[in-house]
PDB file of C-alpha atoms in Angstrom:
ATOM      1  CA  MET Q   1      66.736-131.633 151.401  1.00 77.00           C
ATOM      2  CA  ALA Q   2      70.379-130.731 151.786  1.00 85.00           C
ATOM      3  CA  ILE Q   3      69.650-127.778 154.077  1.00 87.00           C
ATOM      4  CA  ALA Q   4      67.929-130.161 156.532  1.00 85.00           C
ATOM      5  CA  ALA Q   5      70.825-132.588 156.354  1.00 86.00           C
ATOM      6  CA  MET Q   6      73.293-129.772 157.090  1.00 90.00           C
ATOM      7  CA  SER Q   7      71.451-128.918 160.310  1.00 90.00           C
ATOM      8  CA  ASN Q   8      72.326-132.428 161.497  1.00 89.00           C
ATOM      9  CA  VAL Q   9      76.009-131.903 160.677  1.00 91.00           C
ATOM     10  CA  MET Q  10      76.538-128.390 162.018  1.00 94.00           C
ATOM     11  CA  LYS Q  11      77.306-127.808 165.675  1.00 96.00           C
ATOM     12  CA  LEU Q  12      75.715-124.330 165.695  1.00 96.00           C
ATOM     13  CA  ARG Q  13      72.396-124.430 167.573  1.00 96.00           C
ATOM     14  CA  SER Q  14      69.569-121.993 168.231  1.00 96.00           C
ATOM     15  CA  GLU Q  15      71.124-120.537 171.394  1.00 97.00           C
ATOM     16  CA  ASP Q  16      74.353-119.945 169.492  1.00 97.00           C
ATOM     17  CA  MET Q  17      72.380-118.256 166.712  1.00 97.00           C
ATOM     18  CA  LYS Q  18      70.635-115.989 169.240  1.00 97.00           C
ATOM     19  CA  ASN Q  19      74.025-115.037 170.685  1.00 97.00           C
ATOM     20  CA  LEU Q  20      75.392-114.452 167.194  1.00 97.00           C
ATOM     21  CA  LYS Q  21      72.382-112.242 166.447  1.00 96.00           C
ATOM     22  CA  SER Q  22      73.106-110.128 169.530  1.00 96.00           C
ATOM     23  CA  LYS Q  23      76.765-109.732 168.601  1.00 96.00           C
ATOM     24  CA  CYS Q  24      75.959-108.949 164.979  1.00 95.00           C
ATOM     25  CA  LEU Q  25      73.230-106.434 165.741  1.00 93.00           C
ATOM     26  CA  ALA Q  26      75.612-104.619 168.082  1.00 92.00           C
ATOM     27  CA  ASN Q  27      77.911-104.120 165.078  1.00 88.00           C
ATOM     28  CA  THR Q  28      75.390-103.266 162.367  1.00 87.00           C
ATOM     29  CA  SER Q  29      74.799 -99.955 160.695  1.00 78.00           C
ATOM     30  CA  GLU Q  30      71.751 -98.216 162.165  1.00 75.00           C
ATOM     31  CA  VAL Q  31      70.674 -97.115 158.689  1.00 66.00           C
ATOM     32  CA  SER Q  32      71.184-100.192 156.538  1.00 80.00           C
ATOM     33  CA  GLY Q  33      71.263-103.056 159.038  1.00 84.00           C
ATOM     34  CA  GLY Q  34      74.510-104.047 157.360  1.00 93.00           C
ATOM     35  CA  ILE Q  35      77.440-105.828 158.942  1.00 95.00           C
ATOM     36  CA  ALA Q  36      80.923-106.030 157.459  1.00 95.00           C
ATOM     37  CA  ARG Q  37      82.543-109.434 157.015  1.00 97.00           C
ATOM     38  CA  LYS Q  38      85.338-108.579 159.476  1.00 96.00           C
ATOM     39  CA  ASP Q  39      82.753-107.713 162.158  1.00 96.00           C
ATOM     40  CA  PHE Q  40      80.810-110.878 161.375  1.00 97.00           C
ATOM     41  CA  ARG Q  41      83.956-112.967 161.782  1.00 97.00           C
ATOM     42  CA  ILE Q  42      84.688-111.243 165.096  1.00 97.00           C
ATOM     43  CA  ALA Q  43      81.141-111.991 166.271  1.00 97.00           C
ATOM     44  CA  MET Q  44      81.553-115.672 165.340  1.00 98.00           C
ATOM     45  CA  ALA Q  45      84.865-115.824 167.206  1.00 97.00           C
ATOM     46  CA  GLU Q  46      83.374-114.145 170.286  1.00 97.00           C
ATOM     47  CA  ILE Q  47      80.741-116.845 170.633  1.00 97.00           C
ATOM     48  CA  ASP Q  48      83.216-119.586 169.680  1.00 97.00           C
ATOM     49  CA  VAL Q  49      81.531-120.866 166.518  1.00 97.00           C
ATOM     50  CA  ASP Q  50      83.010-124.194 165.437  1.00 97.00           C
ATOM     51  CA  GLU Q  51      85.644-123.760 162.706  1.00 97.00           C
ATOM     52  CA  THR Q  52      83.746-125.809 160.117  1.00 96.00           C
ATOM     53  CA  ASP Q  53      80.472-124.026 160.900  1.00 97.00           C
ATOM     54  CA  ALA Q  54      82.247-120.676 160.629  1.00 97.00           C
ATOM     55  CA  GLU Q  55      83.544-121.646 157.196  1.00 97.00           C
ATOM     56  CA  ILE Q  56      80.042-122.559 156.021  1.00 97.00           C
ATOM     57  CA  LEU Q  57      78.618-119.303 157.399  1.00 98.00           C
ATOM     58  CA  ASP Q  58      81.432-117.337 155.791  1.00 97.00           C
ATOM     59  CA  ARG Q  59      80.632-118.895 152.408  1.00 96.00           C
ATOM     60  CA  LEU Q  60      76.958-118.083 152.905  1.00 97.00           C
ATOM     61  CA  PHE Q  61      78.034-114.527 153.744  1.00 97.00           C
ATOM     62  CA  THR Q  62      79.720-114.340 150.345  1.00 96.00           C
ATOM     63  CA  MET Q  63      76.532-115.472 148.630  1.00 95.00           C
ATOM     64  CA  PHE Q  64      74.392-112.938 150.551  1.00 96.00           C
ATOM     65  CA  ASP Q  65      76.816-110.137 149.623  1.00 96.00           C
ATOM     66  CA  MET Q  66      75.062-108.976 146.470  1.00 91.00           C
ATOM     67  CA  THR Q  67      77.229-105.867 146.027  1.00 92.00           C
ATOM     68  CA  GLY Q  68      80.657-107.399 146.557  1.00 94.00           C
ATOM     69  CA  GLU Q  69      81.414-104.851 149.291  1.00 94.00           C
ATOM     70  CA  ASP Q  70      81.882-107.453 152.059  1.00 95.00           C
ATOM     71  CA  CYS Q  71      78.730-106.219 153.786  1.00 95.00           C
ATOM     72  CA  ILE Q  72      75.346-107.908 154.183  1.00 95.00           C
ATOM     73  CA  HIS Q  73      72.034-107.277 155.925  1.00 95.00           C
ATOM     74  CA  ALA Q  74      72.811-109.021 159.209  1.00 95.00           C
ATOM     75  CA  LEU Q  75      69.290-109.918 160.277  1.00 95.00           C
ATOM     76  CA  HIS Q  76      68.241-111.279 156.890  1.00 96.00           C
ATOM     77  CA  PHE Q  77      71.411-113.361 156.753  1.00 97.00           C
ATOM     78  CA  LEU Q  78      70.841-114.837 160.219  1.00 97.00           C
ATOM     79  CA  VAL Q  79      67.197-115.584 159.429  1.00 97.00           C
ATOM     80  CA  GLY Q  80      68.285-117.307 156.230  1.00 97.00           C
ATOM     81  CA  ALA Q  81      70.862-119.391 158.075  1.00 97.00           C
ATOM     82  CA  SER Q  82      68.534-120.165 160.988  1.00 97.00           C
ATOM     83  CA  PRO Q  83      67.317-123.550 159.652  1.00 96.00           C
ATOM     84  CA  LEU Q  84      70.915-124.759 159.957  1.00 96.00           C
ATOM     85  CA  ALA Q  85      70.828-124.162 163.715  1.00 96.00           C
ATOM     86  CA  VAL Q  86      67.636-126.061 164.516  1.00 95.00           C
ATOM     87  CA  LEU Q  87      67.340-129.810 164.720  1.00 91.00           C
ATOM     88  CA  GLY Q  88      63.788-130.917 164.275  1.00 87.00           C
ATOM     89  CA  ARG Q  89      60.736-130.361 162.226  1.00 93.00           C
ATOM     90  CA  ALA Q  90      59.879-127.626 159.773  1.00 94.00           C
ATOM     91  CA  ASN Q  91      57.523-125.922 162.248  1.00 96.00           C
ATOM     92  CA  GLU Q  92      60.379-125.530 164.747  1.00 96.00           C
ATOM     93  CA  LYS Q  93      62.709-124.166 162.069  1.00 96.00           C
ATOM     94  CA  LEU Q  94      60.103-121.681 160.810  1.00 97.00           C
ATOM     95  CA  ARG Q  95      59.160-120.550 164.329  1.00 97.00           C
ATOM     96  CA  PHE Q  96      62.818-119.929 165.138  1.00 98.00           C
ATOM     97  CA  ALA Q  97      63.325-117.955 161.910  1.00 98.00           C
ATOM     98  CA  PHE Q  98      60.361-115.742 162.829  1.00 98.00           C
ATOM     99  CA  GLU Q  99      61.680-115.280 166.374  1.00 97.00           C
ATOM    100  CA  LEU Q 100      65.075-114.169 165.059  1.00 97.00           C
ATOM    101  CA  LEU Q 101      63.389-111.739 162.682  1.00 97.00           C
ATOM    102  CA  ASP Q 102      61.147-110.320 165.427  1.00 96.00           C
ATOM    103  CA  ILE Q 103      63.764-108.105 167.095  1.00 92.00           C
ATOM    104  CA  ASN Q 104      61.146-106.178 169.097  1.00 93.00           C
ATOM    105  CA  GLN Q 105      59.451-109.422 170.202  1.00 95.00           C
ATOM    106  CA  THR Q 106      55.972-108.250 169.190  1.00 97.00           C
ATOM    107  CA  GLY Q 107      54.888-111.598 167.773  1.00 97.00           C
ATOM    108  CA  PHE Q 108      53.890-109.864 164.533  1.00 97.00           C
ATOM    109  CA  VAL Q 109      55.511-109.644 161.124  1.00 97.00           C
ATOM    110  CA  ASP Q 110      54.613-107.422 158.180  1.00 96.00           C
ATOM    111  CA  ARG Q 111      54.597-108.360 154.509  1.00 96.00           C
ATOM    112  CA  SER Q 112      58.060-107.045 153.664  1.00 96.00           C
ATOM    113  CA  ASP Q 113      59.628-108.878 156.612  1.00 96.00           C
ATOM    114  CA  PHE Q 114      57.723-112.065 155.769  1.00 97.00           C
ATOM    115  CA  GLU Q 115      58.951-111.898 152.182  1.00 97.00           C
ATOM    116  CA  ALA Q 116      62.497-111.165 153.409  1.00 97.00           C
ATOM    117  CA  LEU Q 117      62.317-114.249 155.652  1.00 98.00           C
ATOM    118  CA  LEU Q 118      61.220-116.425 152.726  1.00 97.00           C
ATOM    119  CA  GLU Q 119      63.830-114.964 150.378  1.00 96.00           C
ATOM    120  CA  SER Q 120      66.583-115.428 152.963  1.00 97.00           C
ATOM    121  CA  ILE Q 121      65.743-119.063 153.648  1.00 96.00           C
ATOM    122  CA  ASN Q 122      65.423-119.534 149.880  1.00 94.00           C
ATOM    123  CA  ALA Q 123      68.923-118.173 149.369  1.00 93.00           C
ATOM    124  CA  THR Q 124      70.392-120.554 151.942  1.00 95.00           C
ATOM    125  CA  ALA Q 125      68.533-123.513 150.449  1.00 94.00           C
ATOM    126  CA  SER Q 126      69.861-122.568 147.017  1.00 91.00           C
ATOM    127  CA  TYR Q 127      73.431-122.595 148.336  1.00 92.00           C
ATOM    128  CA  PHE Q 128      72.997-126.270 149.163  1.00 92.00           C
ATOM    129  CA  GLY Q 129      71.400-127.006 145.778  1.00 89.00           C
ATOM    130  CA  ASP Q 130      67.828-127.439 147.029  1.00 91.00           C
ATOM    131  CA  PRO Q 131      64.859-126.372 144.897  1.00 88.00           C
ATOM    132  CA  VAL Q 132      63.588-122.935 145.897  1.00 91.00           C
ATOM    133  CA  LEU Q 133      60.456-120.825 145.674  1.00 92.00           C
ATOM    134  CA  SER Q 134      60.162-118.470 142.725  1.00 92.00           C
ATOM    135  CA  ARG Q 135      59.568-114.760 143.304  1.00 93.00           C
ATOM    136  CA  GLU Q 136      55.988-115.258 142.099  1.00 95.00           C
ATOM    137  CA  GLN Q 137      55.476-118.075 144.619  1.00 95.00           C
ATOM    138  CA  ILE Q 138      56.807-115.903 147.436  1.00 96.00           C
ATOM    139  CA  ASN Q 139      54.416-113.118 146.429  1.00 96.00           C
ATOM    140  CA  GLY Q 140      51.521-115.584 146.145  1.00 96.00           C
ATOM    141  CA  LEU Q 141      52.278-117.083 149.527  1.00 97.00           C
ATOM    142  CA  ALA Q 142      52.409-113.618 151.098  1.00 97.00           C
ATOM    143  CA  ASP Q 143      49.097-112.729 149.415  1.00 96.00           C
ATOM    144  CA  ASP Q 144      47.458-115.912 150.699  1.00 96.00           C
ATOM    145  CA  ILE Q 145      48.715-115.509 154.275  1.00 96.00           C
ATOM    146  CA  LEU Q 146      48.238-111.775 154.673  1.00 95.00           C
ATOM    147  CA  GLN Q 147      45.095-111.453 152.518  1.00 92.00           C
ATOM    148  CA  SER Q 148      44.170-107.812 153.162  1.00 86.00           C
ATOM    149  CA  SER Q 149      46.191-107.353 156.368  1.00 93.00           C
ATOM    150  CA  ASN Q 150      49.409-105.415 156.734  1.00 93.00           C
ATOM    151  CA  SER Q 151      50.826-107.837 159.311  1.00 96.00           C
ATOM    152  CA  PHE Q 152      50.016-111.081 161.085  1.00 96.00           C
ATOM    153  CA  GLU Q 153      50.798-112.864 164.342  1.00 97.00           C
ATOM    154  CA  TYR Q 154      53.263-115.420 163.074  1.00 97.00           C
ATOM    155  CA  ARG Q 155      52.812-118.003 165.855  1.00 96.00           C
ATOM    156  CA  ASP Q 156      49.183-118.407 164.778  1.00 96.00           C
ATOM    157  CA  TYR Q 157      50.105-118.949 161.120  1.00 97.00           C
ATOM    158  CA  ILE Q 158      53.019-121.376 161.211  1.00 97.00           C
ATOM    159  CA  ASP Q 159      50.849-124.428 160.465  1.00 97.00           C
ATOM    160  CA  THR Q 160      48.965-122.512 157.758  1.00 97.00           C
ATOM    161  CA  ILE Q 161      52.208-121.436 156.129  1.00 97.00           C
ATOM    162  CA  LEU Q 162      53.658-124.943 156.275  1.00 97.00           C
ATOM    163  CA  SER Q 163      50.534-126.497 154.760  1.00 97.00           C
ATOM    164  CA  HIS Q 164      50.517-124.060 151.819  1.00 97.00           C
ATOM    165  CA  HIS Q 165      51.143-125.905 148.550  1.00 95.00           C
ATOM    166  CA  PHE Q 166      54.152-123.724 147.632  1.00 95.00           C
ATOM    167  CA  VAL Q 167      55.802-124.414 150.981  1.00 96.00           C
ATOM    168  CA  GLN Q 168      55.000-128.116 150.725  1.00 95.00           C
ATOM    169  CA  GLN Q 169      56.809-128.191 147.365  1.00 92.00           C
ATOM    170  CA  PHE Q 170      59.760-126.419 148.964  1.00 92.00           C
ATOM    171  CA  ILE Q 171      59.906-128.707 152.014  1.00 91.00           C
ATOM    172  CA  THR Q 172      59.642-131.911 150.026  1.00 89.00           C
ATOM    173  CA  GLY Q 173      62.118-130.773 147.383  1.00 84.00           C
ATOM    174  CA  ALA Q 174      59.443-131.217 144.721  1.00 81.00           C
ATOM    175  CA  GLY Q 175      59.852-127.761 143.256  1.00 67.00           C
ATOM    176  CA  SER Q 176      61.510-127.339 139.904  1.00 62.00           C
ATOM    177  CA  CYS Q 177      62.807-123.826 140.499  1.00 62.00           C
ATOM    178  CA  ARG Q 178      66.536-123.450 141.155  1.00 57.00           C
ATOM    179  CA  TYR Q 179      68.720-120.384 141.440  1.00 54.00           C
ATOM    180  CA  GLY Q 180      70.823-119.676 138.409  1.00 52.00           C
ATOM    181  CA  THR Q 181      68.399-121.271 135.962  1.00 51.00           C
ATOM    182  CA  GLY Q 182      66.407-118.150 135.178  1.00 51.00           C
ATOM    183  CA  ASP Q 183      63.328-119.615 136.860  1.00 53.00           C
ATOM    184  CA  THR Q 184      63.576-117.639 140.118  1.00 48.00           C
TER     185      THR Q 184
END
């Protein structure tokens, strides 16, 4: 997958992403969780993000900006970009994405946050041309993991999530769903 290959090229690592999260969250709107592009660029400069990495993140910012107002949901963006900052296996990438999402460090995630995590990583994968999960697959995966619960302790479910057939399709690039084709 191209997203995995990019993590080997980028210099941004998990500690950098945690620092970027802190800087971004300090500049987000309390109500919307949004961060303006200019504030995002300042945050990248403050932690000295490599110029090429900053360009890639800036382009991802554009893709995440669904309204064209130069403002995105900071946490969802960082979670989506998190696989780029982790060298290693899928379980390490997924664990790190959950940890970034878990701003209160409870170890738990609810359905809407779980779906936001999947959609955000999906969006980043799509940027690099990788097959993605459809909306129905994301809903099905959430149904299968949460069953009748409102939330779950994500550390206990990482292996279960990764072994799910939808996620296996995503990881191996075997899915046929791509953004922009009407299949998502």
